[in-house]
PDB file of C-alpha atoms in Angstrom:
ATOM      1  CA  UNK A   1       0.000   0.000   0.000  1.00 89.00           C
ATOM      2  CA  UNK A   2       1.583   3.297  -1.069  1.00 95.00           C
ATOM      3  CA  UNK A   3       0.483   4.976   2.172  1.00 96.00           C
ATOM      4  CA  UNK A   4       2.816   2.705   4.194  1.00 95.00           C
ATOM      5  CA  UNK A   5       5.883   2.466   1.937  1.00 97.00           C
ATOM      6  CA  UNK A   6       7.892   5.054   3.884  1.00 98.00           C
ATOM      7  CA  UNK A   7       7.564   2.731   6.891  1.00 98.00           C
ATOM      8  CA  UNK A   8      10.015   0.353   5.179  1.00 98.00           C
ATOM      9  CA  UNK A   9      12.821   2.942   5.440  1.00 98.00           C
ATOM     10  CA  UNK A  10      15.748   1.444   7.346  1.00 98.00           C
ATOM     11  CA  UNK A  11      14.469  -2.138   7.200  1.00 98.00           C
ATOM     12  CA  UNK A  12      17.168  -2.915   4.604  1.00 97.00           C
ATOM     13  CA  UNK A  13      19.766  -2.568   7.380  1.00 98.00           C
ATOM     14  CA  UNK A  14      18.435  -5.737   9.061  1.00 98.00           C
ATOM     15  CA  UNK A  15      19.129  -9.295   7.914  1.00 98.00           C
ATOM     16  CA  UNK A  16      15.778 -10.691   9.089  1.00 98.00           C
ATOM     17  CA  UNK A  17      12.286  -9.583  10.031  1.00 98.00           C
ATOM     18  CA  UNK A  18       9.181 -11.004  11.604  1.00 98.00           C
ATOM     19  CA  UNK A  19       6.093 -10.832   9.420  1.00 98.00           C
ATOM     20  CA  UNK A  20       2.674 -11.015  11.065  1.00 98.00           C
ATOM     21  CA  UNK A  21       0.032 -12.119   8.584  1.00 97.00           C
ATOM     22  CA  UNK A  22      -3.651 -13.014   8.399  1.00 96.00           C
ATOM     23  CA  UNK A  23      -4.266 -16.711   7.661  1.00 95.00           C
ATOM     24  CA  UNK A  24      -7.183 -15.858   5.381  1.00 94.00           C
ATOM     25  CA  UNK A  25      -7.390 -19.455   4.114  1.00 91.00           C
ATOM     26  CA  UNK A  26      -8.168 -20.624   7.655  1.00 91.00           C
ATOM     27  CA  UNK A  27     -10.602 -17.855   8.526  1.00 94.00           C
ATOM     28  CA  UNK A  28     -13.895 -19.692   8.880  1.00 95.00           C
ATOM     29  CA  UNK A  29     -16.221 -20.310  11.839  1.00 96.00           C
ATOM     30  CA  UNK A  30     -15.049 -23.944  11.963  1.00 95.00           C
ATOM     31  CA  UNK A  31     -11.343 -22.994  11.924  1.00 93.00           C
ATOM     32  CA  UNK A  32     -11.889 -20.309  14.570  1.00 95.00           C
ATOM     33  CA  UNK A  33     -13.775 -22.768  16.812  1.00 95.00           C
ATOM     34  CA  UNK A  34     -11.057 -25.452  16.663  1.00 93.00           C
ATOM     35  CA  UNK A  35      -9.122 -25.434  19.926  1.00 95.00           C
ATOM     36  CA  UNK A  36      -7.465 -28.872  19.785  1.00 94.00           C
ATOM     37  CA  UNK A  37      -6.108 -30.822  16.834  1.00 89.00           C
ATOM     38  CA  UNK A  38      -3.823 -33.777  16.119  1.00 88.00           C
ATOM     39  CA  UNK A  39      -0.126 -33.188  16.641  1.00 84.00           C
ATOM     40  CA  UNK A  40       1.380 -32.083  13.326  1.00 76.00           C
ATOM     41  CA  UNK A  41       4.074 -34.704  12.700  1.00 71.00           C
ATOM     42  CA  UNK A  42       3.644 -38.210  11.300  1.00 62.00           C
ATOM     43  CA  UNK A  43       4.187 -40.772  14.003  1.00 66.00           C
ATOM     44  CA  UNK A  44       3.270 -38.344  16.763  1.00 70.00           C
ATOM     45  CA  UNK A  45       0.155 -39.435  18.589  1.00 79.00           C
ATOM     46  CA  UNK A  46      -2.130 -37.302  20.668  1.00 87.00           C
ATOM     47  CA  UNK A  47      -3.523 -33.828  20.359  1.00 91.00           C
ATOM     48  CA  UNK A  48      -2.281 -30.360  21.066  1.00 91.00           C
ATOM     49  CA  UNK A  49      -4.132 -27.132  21.767  1.00 93.00           C
ATOM     50  CA  UNK A  50      -3.884 -24.422  19.159  1.00 92.00           C
ATOM     51  CA  UNK A  51      -1.976 -22.156  21.545  1.00 93.00           C
ATOM     52  CA  UNK A  52       0.652 -24.914  21.796  1.00 91.00           C
ATOM     53  CA  UNK A  53       0.982 -25.159  18.008  1.00 88.00           C
ATOM     54  CA  UNK A  54       1.680 -23.100  14.908  1.00 86.00           C
ATOM     55  CA  UNK A  55      -1.559 -24.202  13.236  1.00 87.00           C
ATOM     56  CA  UNK A  56      -3.232 -21.580  11.029  1.00 87.00           C
ATOM     57  CA  UNK A  57      -6.589 -22.672  12.506  1.00 89.00           C
ATOM     58  CA  UNK A  58      -6.900 -20.265  15.418  1.00 91.00           C
ATOM     59  CA  UNK A  59      -9.408 -18.154  17.300  1.00 94.00           C
ATOM     60  CA  UNK A  60      -7.745 -15.196  15.552  1.00 95.00           C
ATOM     61  CA  UNK A  61      -5.887 -16.577  12.519  1.00 95.00           C
ATOM     62  CA  UNK A  62      -2.720 -14.519  12.885  1.00 96.00           C
ATOM     63  CA  UNK A  63       0.455 -16.085  11.509  1.00 95.00           C
ATOM     64  CA  UNK A  64       4.068 -15.295  12.327  1.00 96.00           C
ATOM     65  CA  UNK A  65       7.039 -15.880  10.033  1.00 96.00           C
ATOM     66  CA  UNK A  66      10.701 -15.067  10.427  1.00 97.00           C
ATOM     67  CA  UNK A  67      12.083 -14.111   7.015  1.00 98.00           C
ATOM     68  CA  UNK A  68      15.532 -13.396   5.638  1.00 98.00           C
ATOM     69  CA  UNK A  69      15.607 -10.004   3.948  1.00 98.00           C
ATOM     70  CA  UNK A  70      17.221 -10.157   0.507  1.00 98.00           C
ATOM     71  CA  UNK A  71      16.211  -6.657  -0.569  1.00 98.00           C
ATOM     72  CA  UNK A  72      13.915  -3.797   0.429  1.00 98.00           C
ATOM     73  CA  UNK A  73      12.565  -1.469  -2.255  1.00 98.00           C
ATOM     74  CA  UNK A  74      10.933   1.409  -0.394  1.00 98.00           C
ATOM     75  CA  UNK A  75       9.783   3.120  -3.597  1.00 97.00           C
ATOM     76  CA  UNK A  76       7.741   0.118  -4.744  1.00 97.00           C
ATOM     77  CA  UNK A  77       6.873  -1.140  -1.239  1.00 96.00           C
ATOM     78  CA  UNK A  78       8.448  -4.558  -1.844  1.00 96.00           C
ATOM     79  CA  UNK A  79      10.479  -6.758   0.493  1.00 97.00           C
ATOM     80  CA  UNK A  80      12.228  -9.615  -1.292  1.00 98.00           C
ATOM     81  CA  UNK A  81      12.870 -12.796   0.676  1.00 98.00           C
ATOM     82  CA  UNK A  82      13.983 -16.251  -0.406  1.00 97.00           C
ATOM     83  CA  UNK A  83      11.082 -17.860   1.468  1.00 96.00           C
ATOM     84  CA  UNK A  84       8.000 -17.143   3.545  1.00 96.00           C
ATOM     85  CA  UNK A  85       5.582 -19.831   4.683  1.00 92.00           C
ATOM     86  CA  UNK A  86       2.411 -18.162   3.424  1.00 93.00           C
ATOM     87  CA  UNK A  87       0.201 -18.498   0.379  1.00 91.00           C
ATOM     88  CA  UNK A  88       0.431 -15.897  -2.399  1.00 91.00           C
ATOM     89  CA  UNK A  89      -1.812 -12.945  -1.641  1.00 93.00           C
ATOM     90  CA  UNK A  90      -1.745 -13.469   2.120  1.00 95.00           C
ATOM     91  CA  UNK A  91      -2.567 -10.160   3.861  1.00 96.00           C
ATOM     92  CA  UNK A  92       0.333  -8.755   5.917  1.00 96.00           C
ATOM     93  CA  UNK A  93      -0.616  -7.253   9.286  1.00 96.00           C
ATOM     94  CA  UNK A  94       2.765  -5.934  10.408  1.00 98.00           C
ATOM     95  CA  UNK A  95       6.525  -6.243   9.923  1.00 98.00           C
ATOM     96  CA  UNK A  96       9.054  -6.009  12.739  1.00 98.00           C
ATOM     97  CA  UNK A  97      12.845  -6.248  12.479  1.00 98.00           C
ATOM     98  CA  UNK A  98      14.543  -9.247  14.066  1.00 98.00           C
ATOM     99  CA  UNK A  99      17.077  -8.161  16.681  1.00 97.00           C
ATOM    100  CA  UNK A 100      19.548 -10.911  17.717  1.00 93.00           C
ATOM    101  CA  UNK A 101      19.863 -11.205  21.471  1.00 89.00           C
ATOM    102  CA  UNK A 102      16.605  -9.359  21.890  1.00 92.00           C
ATOM    103  CA  UNK A 103      14.431 -11.841  19.993  1.00 93.00           C
ATOM    104  CA  UNK A 104      16.079 -15.065  21.142  1.00 89.00           C
ATOM    105  CA  UNK A 105      16.729 -17.016  24.296  1.00 88.00           C
ATOM    106  CA  UNK A 106      19.402 -19.473  25.376  1.00 87.00           C
ATOM    107  CA  UNK A 107      17.095 -21.450  27.662  1.00 90.00           C
ATOM    108  CA  UNK A 108      14.153 -22.219  25.358  1.00 90.00           C
ATOM    109  CA  UNK A 109      12.593 -25.680  25.341  1.00 93.00           C
ATOM    110  CA  UNK A 110      10.078 -27.580  23.230  1.00 90.00           C
ATOM    111  CA  UNK A 111       8.085 -30.770  23.937  1.00 90.00           C
ATOM    112  CA  UNK A 112       9.626 -34.154  23.071  1.00 87.00           C
ATOM    113  CA  UNK A 113       7.008 -34.910  20.385  1.00 85.00           C
ATOM    114  CA  UNK A 114       7.976 -31.732  18.522  1.00 87.00           C
ATOM    115  CA  UNK A 115      11.709 -32.380  18.882  1.00 88.00           C
ATOM    116  CA  UNK A 116      11.233 -35.840  17.347  1.00 85.00           C
ATOM    117  CA  UNK A 117       9.167 -34.401  14.491  1.00 82.00           C
ATOM    118  CA  UNK A 118      11.775 -31.743  13.751  1.00 85.00           C
ATOM    119  CA  UNK A 119      14.531 -34.376  13.845  1.00 86.00           C
ATOM    120  CA  UNK A 120      12.672 -36.493  11.276  1.00 81.00           C
ATOM    121  CA  UNK A 121      12.096 -33.421   9.126  1.00 78.00           C
ATOM    122  CA  UNK A 122      15.794 -32.492   9.192  1.00 83.00           C
ATOM    123  CA  UNK A 123      16.755 -36.068   8.273  1.00 84.00           C
ATOM    124  CA  UNK A 124      14.290 -36.096   5.375  1.00 78.00           C
ATOM    125  CA  UNK A 125      15.438 -32.698   4.100  1.00 76.00           C
ATOM    126  CA  UNK A 126      19.058 -33.853   4.288  1.00 74.00           C
ATOM    127  CA  UNK A 127      18.224 -36.754   1.946  1.00 64.00           C
ATOM    128  CA  UNK A 128      17.032 -34.449  -0.852  1.00 54.00           C
TER     129      UNK A 128
END
């Protein structure tokens, strides 16, 4: 939107940014009512609440992605990134620069079922 392009000024000085986006493909009464769903990885049994997951089906379908910034063109209002985990045309709510040390923690933890799923994913991606 041309009205917000000047807001991109200075973003090119950062390597990464958080993008908050509206999961418009999961914005239905059924998706908004879903509070529990199966765990997301094959071989992982049980369910997880939506606040303990990154599912797009949410009470308020707000997504969060960390992107690498390849280029910022303030004049055209475009941020180029090698990858973002959204569908084309996904509405962007906000963009915030990633600040190392500020936006990370050394003592984070995740549940065992997720660690196993991520391990399988890394192994599969390494085989490609």
